[in-house]
Amino acid sequence: MPDGAVSGGDGYDGSGDSDSNDPYADNNAGENGMSGNSNGDTEEEYAGNNEGTAYGDAIKVDSLTTIYFDFDRYDIRTDMKDYIKANADFIKEKNIKAVVLQGNTDEFGGDEYNTALGLKRAISVRDALVLQGLPRNMFSTISYGMHKPVCREKTAECYAKNRRTDIVEK
């Protein structure tokens, strides 16, 4: 397992406080210091590079796609729920047997905090996929925290791309 990675299960609560703030966060932090959409952009602008084809309200993907999160959050965003369903449909259609859910964060906060947050993100995606009818035991979860960014620029758009769970066939 790479440095900074934590493989998780249901019992890890990852409690802790962030030791720094997102410079793009609003001042209306919610419960437990968590804020919602942080820089005034719409959720759709955060969707990153998820590509799919819309059929009415449904999205169809031709590969497993990434699920993105708001700053300091691990709940599934409204704009990502169709991607959860599309990933579940793809897993069923391709008869995929094992999936790794890799939780990631931006660089804000301490290592321990971000590792815990990444794990919570992976578990949230797992739970959402299970609600789509997939067996829980097909998933493993891991957190890379802030150690595997896909973007290194110091911009709001780049930070948003790093707040994600990658869904990877094992």
PDB file of C-alpha atoms in Angstrom:
ATOM      1  CA  MET A   1       0.000   0.000   0.000  1.00  0.00           C
ATOM      2  CA  PRO A   2       1.433   3.453  -0.906  1.00  0.00           C
ATOM      3  CA  ASP A   3       2.549   5.879   1.799  1.00  0.00           C
ATOM      4  CA  GLY A   4      -0.400   7.789   3.182  1.00  0.00           C
ATOM      5  CA  ALA A   5      -2.968   5.213   2.045  1.00  0.00           C
ATOM      6  CA  VAL A   6      -5.431   3.681   4.451  1.00  0.00           C
ATOM      7  CA  SER A   7      -7.645   0.757   3.628  1.00  0.00           C
ATOM      8  CA  GLY A   8     -10.895   0.978   5.459  1.00  0.00           C
ATOM      9  CA  GLY A   9     -13.984  -0.670   6.669  1.00  0.00           C
ATOM     10  CA  ASP A  10     -17.104   0.454   8.413  1.00  0.00           C
ATOM     11  CA  GLY A  11     -15.583   1.036  11.861  1.00  0.00           C
ATOM     12  CA  TYR A  12     -13.215   3.918  11.038  1.00  0.00           C
ATOM     13  CA  ASP A  13     -14.936   7.173  11.878  1.00  0.00           C
ATOM     14  CA  GLY A  14     -12.073   9.485  10.970  1.00  0.00           C
ATOM     15  CA  SER A  15     -13.083  12.179  13.424  1.00  0.00           C
ATOM     16  CA  GLY A  16     -10.835  15.186  13.513  1.00  0.00           C
ATOM     17  CA  ASP A  17     -10.729  18.814  12.619  1.00  0.00           C
ATOM     18  CA  SER A  18      -9.206  20.331   9.550  1.00  0.00           C
ATOM     19  CA  ASP A  19      -6.156  22.362  10.479  1.00  0.00           C
ATOM     20  CA  SER A  20      -6.569  24.790   7.596  1.00  0.00           C
ATOM     21  CA  ASN A  21      -9.375  26.199   5.535  1.00  0.00           C
ATOM     22  CA  ASP A  22     -10.122  26.100   1.849  1.00  0.00           C
ATOM     23  CA  PRO A  23      -9.396  29.628   0.612  1.00  0.00           C
ATOM     24  CA  TYR A  24     -12.428  29.280  -1.650  1.00  0.00           C
ATOM     25  CA  ALA A  25     -14.809  28.190   1.102  1.00  0.00           C
ATOM     26  CA  ASP A  26     -17.737  30.323   2.120  1.00  0.00           C
ATOM     27  CA  ASN A  27     -18.131  31.522   5.668  1.00  0.00           C
ATOM     28  CA  ASN A  28     -21.294  29.511   6.210  1.00  0.00           C
ATOM     29  CA  ALA A  29     -19.752  26.250   7.318  1.00  0.00           C
ATOM     30  CA  GLY A  30     -22.318  23.677   8.268  1.00  0.00           C
ATOM     31  CA  GLU A  31     -22.410  21.190  11.090  1.00  0.00           C
ATOM     32  CA  ASN A  32     -18.966  19.862  12.125  1.00  0.00           C
ATOM     33  CA  GLY A  33     -17.298  22.671  10.170  1.00  0.00           C
ATOM     34  CA  MET A  34     -18.307  21.204   6.841  1.00  0.00           C
ATOM     35  CA  SER A  35     -19.194  23.625   4.118  1.00  0.00           C
ATOM     36  CA  GLY A  36     -21.152  23.094   0.952  1.00  0.00           C
ATOM     37  CA  ASN A  37     -20.272  24.417  -2.470  1.00  0.00           C
ATOM     38  CA  SER A  38     -17.366  26.663  -1.663  1.00  0.00           C
ATOM     39  CA  ASN A  39     -16.740  29.209  -4.378  1.00  0.00           C
ATOM     40  CA  GLY A  40     -20.106  30.137  -5.810  1.00  0.00           C
ATOM     41  CA  ASP A  41     -19.855  27.906  -8.871  1.00  0.00           C
ATOM     42  CA  THR A  42     -22.753  25.633  -9.597  1.00  0.00           C
ATOM     43  CA  GLU A  43     -22.455  21.954  -8.744  1.00  0.00           C
ATOM     44  CA  GLU A  44     -22.556  21.123 -12.446  1.00  0.00           C
ATOM     45  CA  GLU A  45     -19.323  23.043 -12.977  1.00  0.00           C
ATOM     46  CA  TYR A  46     -17.626  20.724 -10.479  1.00  0.00           C
ATOM     47  CA  ALA A  47     -18.554  17.588 -12.388  1.00  0.00           C
ATOM     48  CA  GLY A  48     -15.024  17.400 -13.711  1.00  0.00           C
ATOM     49  CA  ASN A  49     -14.305  15.019 -16.552  1.00  0.00           C
ATOM     50  CA  ASN A  50     -17.188  12.611 -16.100  1.00  0.00           C
ATOM     51  CA  GLU A  51     -18.387  11.824 -19.560  1.00  0.00           C
ATOM     52  CA  GLY A  52     -21.613  10.082 -20.257  1.00  0.00           C
ATOM     53  CA  THR A  53     -24.534  10.161 -22.600  1.00  0.00           C
ATOM     54  CA  ALA A  54     -27.807  11.524 -21.274  1.00  0.00           C
ATOM     55  CA  TYR A  55     -30.930   9.555 -22.159  1.00  0.00           C
ATOM     56  CA  GLY A  56     -33.803  11.536 -20.703  1.00  0.00           C
ATOM     57  CA  ASP A  57     -32.907  11.743 -17.037  1.00  0.00           C
ATOM     58  CA  ALA A  58     -30.563   8.745 -17.212  1.00  0.00           C
ATOM     59  CA  ILE A  59     -26.836   8.807 -17.925  1.00  0.00           C
ATOM     60  CA  LYS A  60     -25.072   5.919 -19.620  1.00  0.00           C
ATOM     61  CA  VAL A  61     -21.296   5.582 -19.259  1.00  0.00           C
ATOM     62  CA  ASP A  62     -18.891   3.479 -21.300  1.00  0.00           C
ATOM     63  CA  SER A  63     -16.360   3.075 -18.476  1.00  0.00           C
ATOM     64  CA  LEU A  64     -16.263   3.433 -14.705  1.00  0.00           C
ATOM     65  CA  THR A  65     -16.308   7.110 -13.795  1.00  0.00           C
ATOM     66  CA  THR A  66     -15.162   9.250 -10.888  1.00  0.00           C
ATOM     67  CA  ILE A  67     -17.530  10.658  -8.262  1.00  0.00           C
ATOM     68  CA  TYR A  68     -16.741  14.217  -7.124  1.00  0.00           C
ATOM     69  CA  PHE A  69     -17.382  15.842  -3.735  1.00  0.00           C
ATOM     70  CA  ASP A  70     -17.716  19.326  -2.315  1.00  0.00           C
ATOM     71  CA  PHE A  71     -15.063  20.771  -0.015  1.00  0.00           C
ATOM     72  CA  ASP A  72     -14.879  18.947   3.328  1.00  0.00           C
ATOM     73  CA  ARG A  73     -17.894  16.770   2.469  1.00  0.00           C
ATOM     74  CA  TYR A  74     -18.402  13.073   1.931  1.00  0.00           C
ATOM     75  CA  ASP A  75     -22.103  12.977   1.084  1.00  0.00           C
ATOM     76  CA  ILE A  76     -22.986  12.215  -2.531  1.00  0.00           C
ATOM     77  CA  ARG A  77     -23.735  15.466  -4.366  1.00  0.00           C
ATOM     78  CA  THR A  78     -27.043  15.754  -6.183  1.00  0.00           C
ATOM     79  CA  ASP A  79     -25.286  16.116  -9.542  1.00  0.00           C
ATOM     80  CA  MET A  80     -23.339  12.875  -8.926  1.00  0.00           C
ATOM     81  CA  LYS A  81     -26.334  10.637  -8.154  1.00  0.00           C
ATOM     82  CA  ASP A  82     -26.966   9.855 -11.824  1.00  0.00           C
ATOM     83  CA  TYR A  83     -23.303   8.877 -12.142  1.00  0.00           C
ATOM     84  CA  ILE A  84     -23.693   6.492  -9.202  1.00  0.00           C
ATOM     85  CA  LYS A  85     -26.569   4.793 -11.027  1.00  0.00           C
ATOM     86  CA  ALA A  86     -24.663   4.817 -14.330  1.00  0.00           C
ATOM     87  CA  ASN A  87     -21.630   3.195 -12.676  1.00  0.00           C
ATOM     88  CA  ALA A  88     -23.847   0.566 -11.036  1.00  0.00           C
ATOM     89  CA  ASP A  89     -25.490  -0.185 -14.389  1.00  0.00           C
ATOM     90  CA  PHE A  90     -22.071  -0.446 -16.055  1.00  0.00           C
ATOM     91  CA  ILE A  91     -20.794  -2.831 -13.355  1.00  0.00           C
ATOM     92  CA  LYS A  92     -23.865  -5.041 -13.837  1.00  0.00           C
ATOM     93  CA  GLU A  93     -23.734  -4.871 -17.651  1.00  0.00           C
ATOM     94  CA  LYS A  94     -20.029  -5.776 -17.802  1.00  0.00           C
ATOM     95  CA  ASN A  95     -20.398  -8.385 -15.033  1.00  0.00           C
ATOM     96  CA  ILE A  96     -17.546  -6.835 -13.050  1.00  0.00           C
ATOM     97  CA  LYS A  97     -16.797  -8.963  -9.981  1.00  0.00           C
ATOM     98  CA  ALA A  98     -14.590  -6.740  -7.801  1.00  0.00           C
ATOM     99  CA  VAL A  99     -14.208  -2.976  -7.482  1.00  0.00           C
ATOM    100  CA  VAL A 100     -11.823  -0.758  -5.496  1.00  0.00           C
ATOM    101  CA  LEU A 101     -13.174   2.602  -4.353  1.00  0.00           C
ATOM    102  CA  GLN A 102     -10.270   5.041  -3.941  1.00  0.00           C
ATOM    103  CA  GLY A 103     -11.104   8.092  -1.811  1.00  0.00           C
ATOM    104  CA  ASN A 104      -9.123  11.285  -2.381  1.00  0.00           C
ATOM    105  CA  THR A 105      -9.049  14.859  -1.081  1.00  0.00           C
ATOM    106  CA  ASP A 106      -7.560  18.216  -1.919  1.00  0.00           C
ATOM    107  CA  GLU A 107      -4.482  19.431  -0.047  1.00  0.00           C
ATOM    108  CA  PHE A 108      -6.304  21.425   2.653  1.00  0.00           C
ATOM    109  CA  GLY A 109      -6.226  19.978   6.153  1.00  0.00           C
ATOM    110  CA  GLY A 110      -3.798  17.668   7.857  1.00  0.00           C
ATOM    111  CA  ASP A 111      -2.748  14.263   6.621  1.00  0.00           C
ATOM    112  CA  GLU A 112      -4.743  12.342   9.235  1.00  0.00           C
ATOM    113  CA  TYR A 113      -7.878  14.408   8.612  1.00  0.00           C
ATOM    114  CA  ASN A 114      -7.676  14.019   4.822  1.00  0.00           C
ATOM    115  CA  THR A 115      -7.008  10.296   5.038  1.00  0.00           C
ATOM    116  CA  ALA A 116     -10.151   9.919   7.149  1.00  0.00           C
ATOM    117  CA  LEU A 117     -12.179  12.122   4.787  1.00  0.00           C
ATOM    118  CA  GLY A 118     -11.001  10.151   1.746  1.00  0.00           C
ATOM    119  CA  LEU A 119     -12.097   6.930   3.421  1.00  0.00           C
ATOM    120  CA  LYS A 120     -15.516   8.394   4.239  1.00  0.00           C
ATOM    121  CA  ARG A 121     -15.890   9.376   0.580  1.00  0.00           C
ATOM    122  CA  ALA A 122     -15.045   5.858  -0.591  1.00  0.00           C
ATOM    123  CA  ILE A 123     -17.512   4.362   1.903  1.00  0.00           C
ATOM    124  CA  SER A 124     -20.250   6.793   0.786  1.00  0.00           C
ATOM    125  CA  VAL A 125     -19.792   5.702  -2.822  1.00  0.00           C
ATOM    126  CA  ARG A 126     -19.809   2.044  -1.787  1.00  0.00           C
ATOM    127  CA  ASP A 127     -23.030   2.496   0.177  1.00  0.00           C
ATOM    128  CA  ALA A 128     -24.658   4.331  -2.741  1.00  0.00           C
ATOM    129  CA  LEU A 129     -23.680   1.540  -5.154  1.00  0.00           C
ATOM    130  CA  VAL A 130     -25.041  -1.091  -2.753  1.00  0.00           C
ATOM    131  CA  LEU A 131     -28.354   0.804  -2.760  1.00  0.00           C
ATOM    132  CA  GLN A 132     -28.343   0.281  -6.542  1.00  0.00           C
ATOM    133  CA  GLY A 133     -28.476  -3.482  -5.958  1.00  0.00           C
ATOM    134  CA  LEU A 134     -24.794  -4.406  -6.030  1.00  0.00           C
ATOM    135  CA  PRO A 135     -23.405  -6.768  -3.359  1.00  0.00           C
ATOM    136  CA  ARG A 136     -21.441  -5.020  -0.601  1.00  0.00           C
ATOM    137  CA  ASN A 137     -18.715  -7.688  -0.620  1.00  0.00           C
ATOM    138  CA  MET A 138     -17.648  -6.847  -4.183  1.00  0.00           C
ATOM    139  CA  PHE A 139     -16.199  -3.531  -2.983  1.00  0.00           C
ATOM    140  CA  SER A 140     -13.021  -2.657  -1.154  1.00  0.00           C
ATOM    141  CA  THR A 141     -12.307   0.871   0.023  1.00  0.00           C
ATOM    142  CA  ILE A 142      -9.041   2.737   0.367  1.00  0.00           C
ATOM    143  CA  SER A 143      -8.100   6.330   1.106  1.00  0.00           C
ATOM    144  CA  TYR A 144      -5.184   8.105  -0.487  1.00  0.00           C
ATOM    145  CA  GLY A 145      -6.108  11.355   1.255  1.00  0.00           C
ATOM    146  CA  MET A 146      -4.218  14.183  -0.424  1.00  0.00           C
ATOM    147  CA  HIS A 147      -1.416  11.953  -1.753  1.00  0.00           C
ATOM    148  CA  LYS A 148      -2.741  11.188  -5.270  1.00  0.00           C
ATOM    149  CA  PRO A 149      -3.904  14.473  -6.793  1.00  0.00           C
ATOM    150  CA  VAL A 150      -4.955  14.456 -10.438  1.00  0.00           C
ATOM    151  CA  CYS A 151      -4.318  18.202 -10.634  1.00  0.00           C
ATOM    152  CA  ARG A 152      -1.591  20.241  -8.920  1.00  0.00           C
ATOM    153  CA  GLU A 153      -2.469  23.815  -9.896  1.00  0.00           C
ATOM    154  CA  LYS A 154      -3.445  26.160  -7.068  1.00  0.00           C
ATOM    155  CA  THR A 155      -6.929  26.948  -8.442  1.00  0.00           C
ATOM    156  CA  ALA A 156     -10.472  26.278  -7.264  1.00  0.00           C
ATOM    157  CA  GLU A 157     -11.129  24.148 -10.352  1.00  0.00           C
ATOM    158  CA  CYS A 158      -8.049  22.040  -9.703  1.00  0.00           C
ATOM    159  CA  TYR A 159      -8.815  21.551  -6.007  1.00  0.00           C
ATOM    160  CA  ALA A 160     -12.338  20.427  -6.956  1.00  0.00           C
ATOM    161  CA  LYS A 161     -10.941  17.740  -9.291  1.00  0.00           C
ATOM    162  CA  ASN A 162      -8.995  16.233  -6.383  1.00  0.00           C
ATOM    163  CA  ARG A 163     -12.086  15.874  -4.147  1.00  0.00           C
ATOM    164  CA  ARG A 164     -13.160  12.528  -5.534  1.00  0.00           C
ATOM    165  CA  THR A 165     -13.594   8.795  -5.300  1.00  0.00           C
ATOM    166  CA  ASP A 166     -12.207   6.827  -8.219  1.00  0.00           C
ATOM    167  CA  ILE A 167     -14.099   3.646  -9.075  1.00  0.00           C
ATOM    168  CA  VAL A 168     -11.627   1.044 -10.353  1.00  0.00           C
ATOM    169  CA  GLU A 169     -12.133  -2.545 -11.477  1.00  0.00           C
ATOM    170  CA  LYS A 170      -9.948  -4.860  -9.399  1.00  0.00           C
TER     171      LYS A 170
END
